[in-house]
C-alpha positions as MATLAB code, in Angstrom:
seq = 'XXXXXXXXXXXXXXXXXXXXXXXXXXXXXXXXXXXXXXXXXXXXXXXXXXXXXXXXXXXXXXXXXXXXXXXXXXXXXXXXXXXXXXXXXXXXXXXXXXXXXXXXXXXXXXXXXXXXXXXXXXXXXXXXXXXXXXXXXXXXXXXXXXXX';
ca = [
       0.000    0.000    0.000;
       1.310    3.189   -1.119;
       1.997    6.066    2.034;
      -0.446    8.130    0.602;
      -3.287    5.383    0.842;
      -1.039    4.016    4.356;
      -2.094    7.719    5.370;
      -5.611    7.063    3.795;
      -6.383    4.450    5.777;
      -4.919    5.342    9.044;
      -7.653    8.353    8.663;
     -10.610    5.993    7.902;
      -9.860    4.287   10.887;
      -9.600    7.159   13.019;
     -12.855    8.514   11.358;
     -14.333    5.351   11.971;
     -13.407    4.815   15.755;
     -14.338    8.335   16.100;
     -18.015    7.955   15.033;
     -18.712    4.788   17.064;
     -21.139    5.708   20.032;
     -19.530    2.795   22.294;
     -15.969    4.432   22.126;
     -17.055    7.977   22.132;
     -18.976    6.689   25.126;
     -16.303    5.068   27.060;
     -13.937    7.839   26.359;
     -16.693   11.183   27.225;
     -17.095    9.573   30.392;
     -13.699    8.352   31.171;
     -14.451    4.355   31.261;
     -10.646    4.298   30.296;
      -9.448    6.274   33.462;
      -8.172    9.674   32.572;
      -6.211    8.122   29.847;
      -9.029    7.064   28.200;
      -8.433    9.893   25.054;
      -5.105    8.367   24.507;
      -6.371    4.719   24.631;
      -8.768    5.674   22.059;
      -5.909    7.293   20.299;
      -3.538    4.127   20.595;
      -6.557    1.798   19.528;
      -6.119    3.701   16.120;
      -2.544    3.117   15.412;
      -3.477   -0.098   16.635;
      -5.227   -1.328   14.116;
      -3.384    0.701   11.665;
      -0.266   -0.912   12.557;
      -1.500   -4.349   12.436;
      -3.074   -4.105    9.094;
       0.109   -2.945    7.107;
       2.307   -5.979    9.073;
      -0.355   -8.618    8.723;
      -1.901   -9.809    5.539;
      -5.553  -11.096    4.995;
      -6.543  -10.029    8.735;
     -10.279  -11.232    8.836;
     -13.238   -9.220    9.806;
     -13.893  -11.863   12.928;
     -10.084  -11.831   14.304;
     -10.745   -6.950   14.460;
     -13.955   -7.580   16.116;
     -12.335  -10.160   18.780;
      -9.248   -7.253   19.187;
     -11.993   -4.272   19.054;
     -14.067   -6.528   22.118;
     -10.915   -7.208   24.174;
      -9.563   -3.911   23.639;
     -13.164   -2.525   25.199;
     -13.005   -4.603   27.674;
      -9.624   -4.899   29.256;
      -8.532   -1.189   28.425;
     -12.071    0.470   29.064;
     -13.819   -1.517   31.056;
     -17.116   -1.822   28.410;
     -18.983   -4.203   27.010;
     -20.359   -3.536   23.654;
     -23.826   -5.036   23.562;
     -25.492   -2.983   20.953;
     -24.697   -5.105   17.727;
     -21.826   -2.372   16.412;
     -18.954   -4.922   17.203;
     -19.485   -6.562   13.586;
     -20.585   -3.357   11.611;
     -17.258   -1.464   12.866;
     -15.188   -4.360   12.207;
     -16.210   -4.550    8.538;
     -16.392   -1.226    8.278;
     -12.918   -0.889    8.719;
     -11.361   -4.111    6.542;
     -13.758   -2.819    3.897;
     -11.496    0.437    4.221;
      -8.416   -1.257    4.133;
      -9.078   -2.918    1.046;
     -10.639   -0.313   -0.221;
      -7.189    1.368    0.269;
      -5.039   -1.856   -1.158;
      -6.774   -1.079   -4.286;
      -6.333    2.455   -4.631;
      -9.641    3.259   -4.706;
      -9.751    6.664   -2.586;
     -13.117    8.131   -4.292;
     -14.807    5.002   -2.935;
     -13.306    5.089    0.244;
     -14.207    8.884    1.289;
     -17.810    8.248   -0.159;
     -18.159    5.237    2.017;
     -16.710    7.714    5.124;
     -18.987   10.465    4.201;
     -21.814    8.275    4.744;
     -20.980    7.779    8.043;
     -23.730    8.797   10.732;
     -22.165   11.810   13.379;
     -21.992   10.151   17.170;
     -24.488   11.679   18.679;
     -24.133   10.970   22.265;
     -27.286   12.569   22.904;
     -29.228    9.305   21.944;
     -27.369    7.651   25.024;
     -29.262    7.896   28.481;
     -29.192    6.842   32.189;
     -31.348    3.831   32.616;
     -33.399    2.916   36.146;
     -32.000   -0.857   35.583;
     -30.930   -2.953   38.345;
     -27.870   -5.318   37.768;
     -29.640   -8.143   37.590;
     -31.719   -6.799   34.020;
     -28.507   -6.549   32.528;
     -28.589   -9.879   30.924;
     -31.464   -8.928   29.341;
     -30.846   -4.737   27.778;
     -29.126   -4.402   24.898;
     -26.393   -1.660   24.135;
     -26.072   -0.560   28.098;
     -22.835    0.341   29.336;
     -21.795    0.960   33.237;
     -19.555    3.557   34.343;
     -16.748    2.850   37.580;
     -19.670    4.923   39.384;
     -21.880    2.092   38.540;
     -24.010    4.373   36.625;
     -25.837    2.344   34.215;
     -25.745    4.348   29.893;
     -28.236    2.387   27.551;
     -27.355    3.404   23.912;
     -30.984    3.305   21.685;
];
């Protein structure tokens, strides 16, 4: 991949992480501890790194990485279905970059909803509903944030 498209896709992923409620989420409220702007950060050169050292990464193996970096780094659980759809999102990018093919790529980015963190509340929910709500994230205060 050529440094211009390296650059390309290093941006897609950023723009990518950057519109996904769960992360914007984790980092607004500090999930990650008050590093939680530079985990986001590292997360992105992350996955850029291990992209342009790794060939034929699948979209399963980024979702497994995306879940355990959630989990272990910001202490969330992504429950709201957007594990998959940000996974694909970005190796669609990537190849999308292998081939050259920038006018795709920023189309596909422009289409990209903003995160509004508005459509993410407090929720009345007592530990034990948990099982059953999906998207709902829980702060170190133990406040409970449903995503709808």
């Amino acid at each position: 991949m050529a440094a211009s498209m390296g650059d390309a896709f290093r941006g897609a992923v950023d723009r990518i992480l950057g519109n996904w409620p769960v992360l914007k989420l984790a980092v607004t409220h500090g999930f990650g501890g008050a590093d939680s702007q530079a985990k986001a950060e590292w997360l992105v050169g992350a996955i850029y790194q291990w992209f342009t050292e790794n060939a034929n990464i699948e979209t399963y193996e980024l979702e497994d990485f995306l879940e355990d970096v959630l989990n272990t780094e910001f202490d969330t659980i992504a429950d709201d279905g957007s594990l998959p759809e940000v996974a694909k999102m970005i190796c669609g990018c990537y190849k999308l970059c292998q081939h050259g093919d920038d006018v795709q790529l920023r189309e596909r980015l422009d289409k990209l909803p903003p995160c509004n963190l508005a459509n993410c509340q407090p929720a009345a929910v007592t530990e034990q509903e948990l099982g059953h709500i999906v998207g709902c994230f829980i702060s170190q205060s133990r406040k409970i944030m449903v995503f709808q």
